[in-house]
Amino acid sequence: TSPSPVSVKPVSLSRFLIEEQRSKGQINADLRLLIEVVARACKRISIAVGKGALGGVLGSAGTENVQGETQKKLDVLSNEILLEANEWGGHLAALASEEMDDPHPIPNRYPKGEYLLVFDPLDGSSNIDVNISVGTIFSVLRCPEGVTEPDEQAFLQRGTRQVAAGYAVYGSSTVLVLTLGDGVHAFTLDREQGGFVLTQSNLTIPEDTGEFAINMSNIRHWEPPMRRYIDELLAGKTGPRGRDFNMRWVASMVADVHRILTRGGIFIYPRDLKDPSKPGKLRLMYEANPMAFVVEQAGGAATTGRARILDVKPEKLHQRVPVFLGSRNEVERATRYHTEADAS
Ligand code: P6P
């Protein structure tokens, strides 16, 4: 029988990374340092988020980000925590964030490294003031050879070029989910020890599901194949799917994706016609790509409804993209409805 949980020696994030480095050559010392620094920053963000009203950081900062969205004080604080944590380590060539118009160079007083870090420091921040889970999403790319002053162009790499990605979800517990391109692993923050401990290895998403996540209030703006796919789910047993489906929508991508990683499901933020200039709401570089990498590494699928997300060639740092991700068979079905409609 497997040893009882208490007898299994807890594996810290640092030990996991050192053993990955030693056994699989998947990562080098700089990437290991990068992941540890991001994890420490997420721990600080978790502490700030956890203080809620007592931390004096709820509410709006009175500023807008590049998306024209009102920034919450915690958005700005979380961004600053990630910048300060990563500037001095010598592992990064530059950083980019949802909260900053342009990439943030590493100050000349610090050495530069070979990696680029792009992140959404606090995703779902509209949920903070109502005490619903939020999270941090991050993606790691290599700085292109010979680029000493990385600008936006240096970041515009397909999602298949990511060397690592993951997120921290600040919920009833704080969980860091990470892929280095060799499976997906989850680490829970042990608040007494102050570190992340491996709690799940090689997470896998069931290929089929009975649960979908979408903001139904946009239904009148959807393309016909999107309507068809959702109508069939809503028809349940009486419809062509021959089974009932359940719906969840947290309006925090990190929380919805974490549920799907844990028990399956399909998450959809489709293109909608209310603003043709915006192909969906979610951003490619620091929401769709990192989540797509994690989901694929867990055996799921992630598309724009028409193409694999990780194959999309980025044109702009803050560009948006439709997102269908989760249980492989559901994502493939929803995608097929769109590609068949296009072909007809
Ligand atoms: P809506 C949060 O603002 C976010 O970027 C994602 O975390 C979330 O999935 C989505 O937007 C929610 O969008 O339109 O339902 O508020």
XYZ file of C-alpha atoms and ligand atoms in Angstrom:
360
model
C 0.000 0.000 0.000
C 1.207 3.548 -0.628
C 2.760 5.256 2.413
C 0.376 7.427 4.374
C 0.716 11.109 3.400
C 2.419 12.024 6.657
C 5.200 9.488 6.086
C 6.033 10.878 2.619
C 8.844 13.431 2.983
C 7.465 16.686 1.528
C 9.350 17.745 -1.606
C 9.945 21.482 -1.714
C 9.787 23.420 -4.987
C 13.548 23.999 -4.742
C 14.270 20.287 -4.333
C 11.898 19.454 -7.222
C 13.702 21.926 -9.499
C 17.177 20.699 -8.491
C 16.136 17.097 -9.169
C 14.611 18.108 -12.527
C 17.837 19.906 -13.396
C 19.947 16.912 -12.348
C 17.822 14.179 -13.909
C 16.343 15.626 -17.080
C 18.472 18.574 -18.081
C 15.097 20.199 -18.664
C 16.310 23.318 -16.877
C 19.549 25.087 -16.062
C 20.537 27.079 -12.983
C 19.228 30.366 -14.405
C 15.787 28.925 -15.208
C 15.685 27.265 -11.783
C 16.468 30.635 -10.169
C 13.783 32.310 -12.324
C 11.083 29.853 -11.225
C 12.107 30.149 -7.564
C 12.059 33.971 -7.761
C 8.609 33.963 -9.397
C 7.365 31.542 -6.718
C 8.672 33.816 -3.945
C 6.956 36.797 -5.599
C 3.693 34.816 -5.776
C 4.044 34.056 -2.075
C 4.299 37.802 -1.359
C 1.292 38.487 -3.610
C -0.638 35.739 -1.789
C 0.096 37.439 1.540
C -1.055 40.835 0.211
C -4.229 39.358 -1.336
C -4.927 37.406 1.851
C -4.961 40.557 3.978
C -8.073 41.755 2.116
C -9.528 44.901 3.599
C -6.948 44.822 6.413
C -4.112 45.396 3.955
C -5.346 48.788 2.763
C -4.873 47.622 -0.844
C -8.428 46.914 -1.981
C -10.219 49.127 -4.448
C -8.986 50.991 -7.485
C -5.632 52.634 -7.954
C -7.287 55.437 -9.924
C -5.228 54.576 -13.014
C -5.834 52.610 -16.228
C -3.668 49.948 -17.861
C -2.826 49.642 -21.555
C -6.129 47.817 -22.048
C -7.971 50.879 -20.758
C -9.038 48.804 -17.740
C -9.138 50.419 -14.304
C -6.180 49.139 -12.305
C -6.789 47.840 -8.788
C -4.251 48.773 -6.140
C -3.349 45.085 -5.926
C -2.777 44.961 -9.716
C -0.153 47.668 -9.380
C 1.327 46.178 -6.182
C 1.524 42.675 -7.685
C 3.245 44.050 -10.775
C 5.789 45.890 -8.618
C 6.444 42.756 -6.547
C 7.243 40.752 -9.691
C 9.450 43.505 -11.144
C 11.455 44.000 -7.935
C 11.864 40.267 -7.380
C 13.199 39.645 -10.886
C 15.373 42.683 -11.690
C 18.579 41.820 -9.808
C 18.946 38.042 -10.306
C 20.810 38.108 -13.627
C 18.475 35.509 -15.153
C 16.317 37.835 -17.280
C 16.896 40.011 -20.337
C 13.556 41.818 -19.896
C 10.040 41.525 -18.473
C 6.606 42.333 -19.901
C 3.279 42.590 -18.130
C -0.393 43.204 -18.749
C 0.024 46.246 -16.497
C 2.789 47.899 -18.542
C 2.455 49.325 -22.065
C 6.009 48.335 -23.070
C 8.567 45.712 -21.985
C 10.524 46.576 -18.839
C 14.313 46.415 -19.420
C 16.650 45.082 -16.749
C 18.378 48.169 -15.234
C 21.980 48.518 -16.420
C 23.272 48.167 -12.833
C 22.234 44.479 -12.952
C 23.518 41.639 -15.183
C 21.179 40.378 -17.909
C 20.269 36.735 -18.502
C 18.919 34.667 -21.387
C 15.220 34.595 -20.442
C 12.173 36.781 -21.005
C 9.360 36.737 -18.446
C 5.856 37.850 -19.430
C 3.018 37.831 -16.943
C -0.409 38.897 -15.819
C 0.444 39.843 -12.237
C -3.085 39.590 -10.907
C -5.619 38.001 -13.229
C -9.280 38.329 -12.348
C -8.623 41.375 -10.192
C -12.233 42.543 -10.611
C -12.977 39.683 -8.195
C -10.666 40.891 -5.435
C -13.139 43.275 -3.808
C -15.735 40.475 -3.619
C -13.266 37.938 -2.174
C -13.277 35.508 -5.099
C -10.080 33.660 -6.100
C -7.587 35.523 -8.299
C -4.192 34.511 -9.630
C -0.872 35.262 -11.288
C -0.083 33.838 -14.749
C 3.475 33.682 -16.121
C 5.265 32.555 -19.257
C 9.021 32.132 -19.878
C 10.652 32.565 -23.301
C 14.293 32.682 -24.377
C 15.624 36.049 -25.479
C 16.470 35.788 -29.214
C 20.184 35.266 -29.941
C 22.144 38.492 -30.179
C 19.358 40.717 -28.847
C 20.923 42.811 -26.080
C 18.128 45.364 -25.692
C 14.912 43.308 -26.002
C 11.941 45.346 -27.227
C 8.375 44.230 -27.970
C 9.592 42.342 -31.047
C 11.765 40.044 -28.908
C 8.666 38.849 -27.048
C 6.577 38.105 -30.165
C 7.345 34.368 -30.215
C 4.829 31.551 -30.747
C 3.614 29.773 -27.616
C 5.497 26.656 -28.727
C 8.695 28.592 -27.886
C 7.847 28.755 -24.164
C 10.382 26.994 -21.929
C 8.177 27.177 -18.822
C 4.756 28.499 -17.827
C 2.327 28.349 -14.980
C 0.133 30.172 -12.573
C -0.507 30.733 -8.890
C -4.131 30.599 -7.753
C -4.870 32.533 -4.545
C -7.864 30.562 -3.279
C -8.688 28.724 -0.062
C -5.083 27.585 -0.428
C -2.374 29.092 -2.616
C -1.315 26.642 -5.320
C 1.509 27.127 -7.831
C 1.004 25.076 -11.016
C 4.071 24.713 -13.226
C 5.190 23.073 -16.435
C 8.768 22.941 -17.711
C 7.665 21.074 -20.821
C 7.689 17.695 -19.071
C 4.268 17.360 -17.427
C 2.350 19.610 -15.036
C 3.002 19.717 -11.306
C 1.238 21.506 -8.429
C 2.823 22.965 -5.300
C 0.798 24.117 -2.289
C 2.048 27.022 -0.163
C 2.868 25.801 3.334
C 2.242 29.033 5.209
C 3.981 27.790 8.368
C 7.182 26.827 6.561
C 6.766 29.714 4.090
C 7.506 27.578 1.030
C 5.790 25.693 -1.794
C 5.526 21.889 -1.390
C 4.855 19.397 -4.193
C 1.274 18.157 -3.770
C 0.389 16.805 -7.234
C 2.641 15.392 -9.966
C 1.773 14.922 -13.644
C -1.719 16.387 -13.511
C -3.888 15.097 -16.371
C -7.157 16.491 -17.727
C -9.887 13.877 -18.492
C -10.470 13.765 -22.268
C -14.248 14.067 -21.826
C -16.276 16.257 -19.512
C -19.795 17.200 -18.470
C -18.889 20.752 -17.419
C -18.417 23.941 -19.442
C -17.320 27.445 -18.474
C -18.425 30.495 -20.482
C -19.975 33.920 -19.845
C -23.472 33.259 -21.196
C -24.455 36.953 -21.085
C -22.585 37.431 -24.375
C -24.656 34.787 -26.229
C -26.277 37.294 -28.596
C -22.804 38.322 -29.859
C -21.533 34.820 -30.686
C -20.840 33.368 -34.121
C -23.318 30.669 -35.309
C -21.034 27.649 -34.634
C -20.538 28.921 -31.095
C -24.299 29.142 -30.618
C -24.734 25.633 -32.035
C -22.107 24.153 -29.714
C -23.578 25.755 -26.564
C -27.214 25.070 -27.566
C -26.337 21.357 -27.828
C -24.821 21.417 -24.311
C -27.920 23.177 -22.946
C -30.217 20.635 -24.657
C -28.622 17.990 -22.448
C -30.103 14.456 -22.512
C -32.862 15.540 -24.896
C -30.389 16.858 -27.468
C -27.711 15.429 -29.791
C -25.199 15.063 -26.964
C -27.467 12.617 -25.105
C -26.260 13.753 -21.676
C -26.739 16.671 -19.304
C -24.005 19.264 -18.765
C -23.180 21.527 -15.815
C -21.915 25.115 -16.053
C -19.398 27.078 -14.000
C -18.076 30.639 -14.577
C -15.856 32.226 -11.903
C -14.766 35.145 -14.132
C -11.226 34.466 -12.933
C -9.419 32.534 -15.670
C -6.922 31.077 -13.181
C -9.724 29.655 -10.992
C -11.632 28.226 -13.970
C -8.495 26.690 -15.494
C -7.421 25.225 -12.148
C -10.823 23.530 -11.773
C -10.476 22.109 -15.296
C -6.927 20.897 -14.589
C -8.248 19.217 -11.444
C -11.478 17.590 -12.730
C -11.857 18.332 -16.451
C -14.087 20.753 -18.312
C -13.992 23.180 -21.206
C -13.301 26.919 -20.784
C -14.390 29.221 -23.583
C -13.954 32.951 -24.165
C -14.979 33.156 -27.829
C -14.664 35.853 -30.431
C -17.774 37.959 -30.222
C -19.252 40.364 -32.692
C -19.966 43.206 -30.257
C -16.495 44.607 -31.004
C -15.061 43.075 -34.227
C -11.739 44.816 -33.477
C -11.355 42.553 -30.439
C -11.083 38.830 -31.339
C -12.124 37.781 -27.833
C -11.150 39.276 -24.476
C -8.177 37.259 -23.287
C -4.595 38.170 -24.103
C -2.375 35.819 -26.070
C 1.067 36.385 -24.525
C 0.262 36.227 -20.803
C -3.089 34.457 -20.503
C -3.793 32.189 -23.488
C -0.249 30.981 -24.248
C 0.841 30.020 -20.704
C -2.515 28.370 -19.974
C -2.431 26.566 -23.333
C 1.067 25.213 -22.572
C -0.072 23.945 -19.150
C -3.303 22.441 -20.537
C -1.546 20.648 -23.422
C 1.130 19.328 -21.053
C -1.751 17.892 -18.961
C -3.166 16.073 -22.009
C -5.789 18.689 -22.859
C -6.196 20.917 -25.920
C -6.219 24.694 -26.463
C -7.396 26.424 -29.644
C -8.684 29.767 -30.881
C -11.737 27.886 -32.165
C -9.926 27.543 -35.472
C -6.215 26.916 -34.759
C -3.904 25.680 -31.987
C -3.203 28.615 -29.645
C 0.480 27.724 -29.277
C 0.934 28.043 -33.064
C -0.456 31.612 -33.268
C 2.232 34.038 -34.474
C 1.994 37.080 -32.153
C 1.814 40.475 -33.856
C 1.450 42.686 -30.741
C 2.422 42.232 -27.093
C -1.113 42.857 -25.809
C -3.084 41.228 -28.600
C -6.229 39.306 -27.768
C -7.285 35.863 -28.982
C -10.361 33.654 -28.623
C -9.754 30.787 -26.154
C -11.165 27.241 -26.104
C -9.236 25.037 -23.691
C -9.609 21.945 -21.502
C -10.819 18.388 -22.090
C -9.414 17.392 -25.441
C -12.534 15.828 -27.013
C -14.754 18.821 -26.148
C -12.226 21.380 -27.402
C -11.819 19.407 -30.641
C -15.597 19.225 -31.107
C -16.137 22.965 -30.516
C -13.205 23.739 -32.847
C -14.574 21.387 -35.524
C -17.920 23.237 -35.507
C -16.057 26.462 -36.308
C -13.774 25.054 -39.002
C -16.681 23.174 -40.648
C -18.768 26.374 -40.656
C -15.846 28.249 -42.244
C -15.484 25.559 -44.903
C -19.193 25.471 -45.779
P -15.965 38.501 -18.095
C -10.601 38.628 -15.779
O -10.883 39.997 -16.006
C -10.440 37.954 -17.132
O -9.360 38.515 -17.822
C -10.248 36.454 -16.947
O -9.575 36.148 -15.780
C -11.688 35.930 -16.924
O -11.796 34.601 -17.405
C -12.416 36.900 -17.852
O -11.649 38.102 -17.885
C -13.808 37.212 -17.339
O -14.443 37.996 -18.325
O -16.342 39.121 -19.430
O -16.799 37.279 -17.767
O -15.908 39.471 -16.959
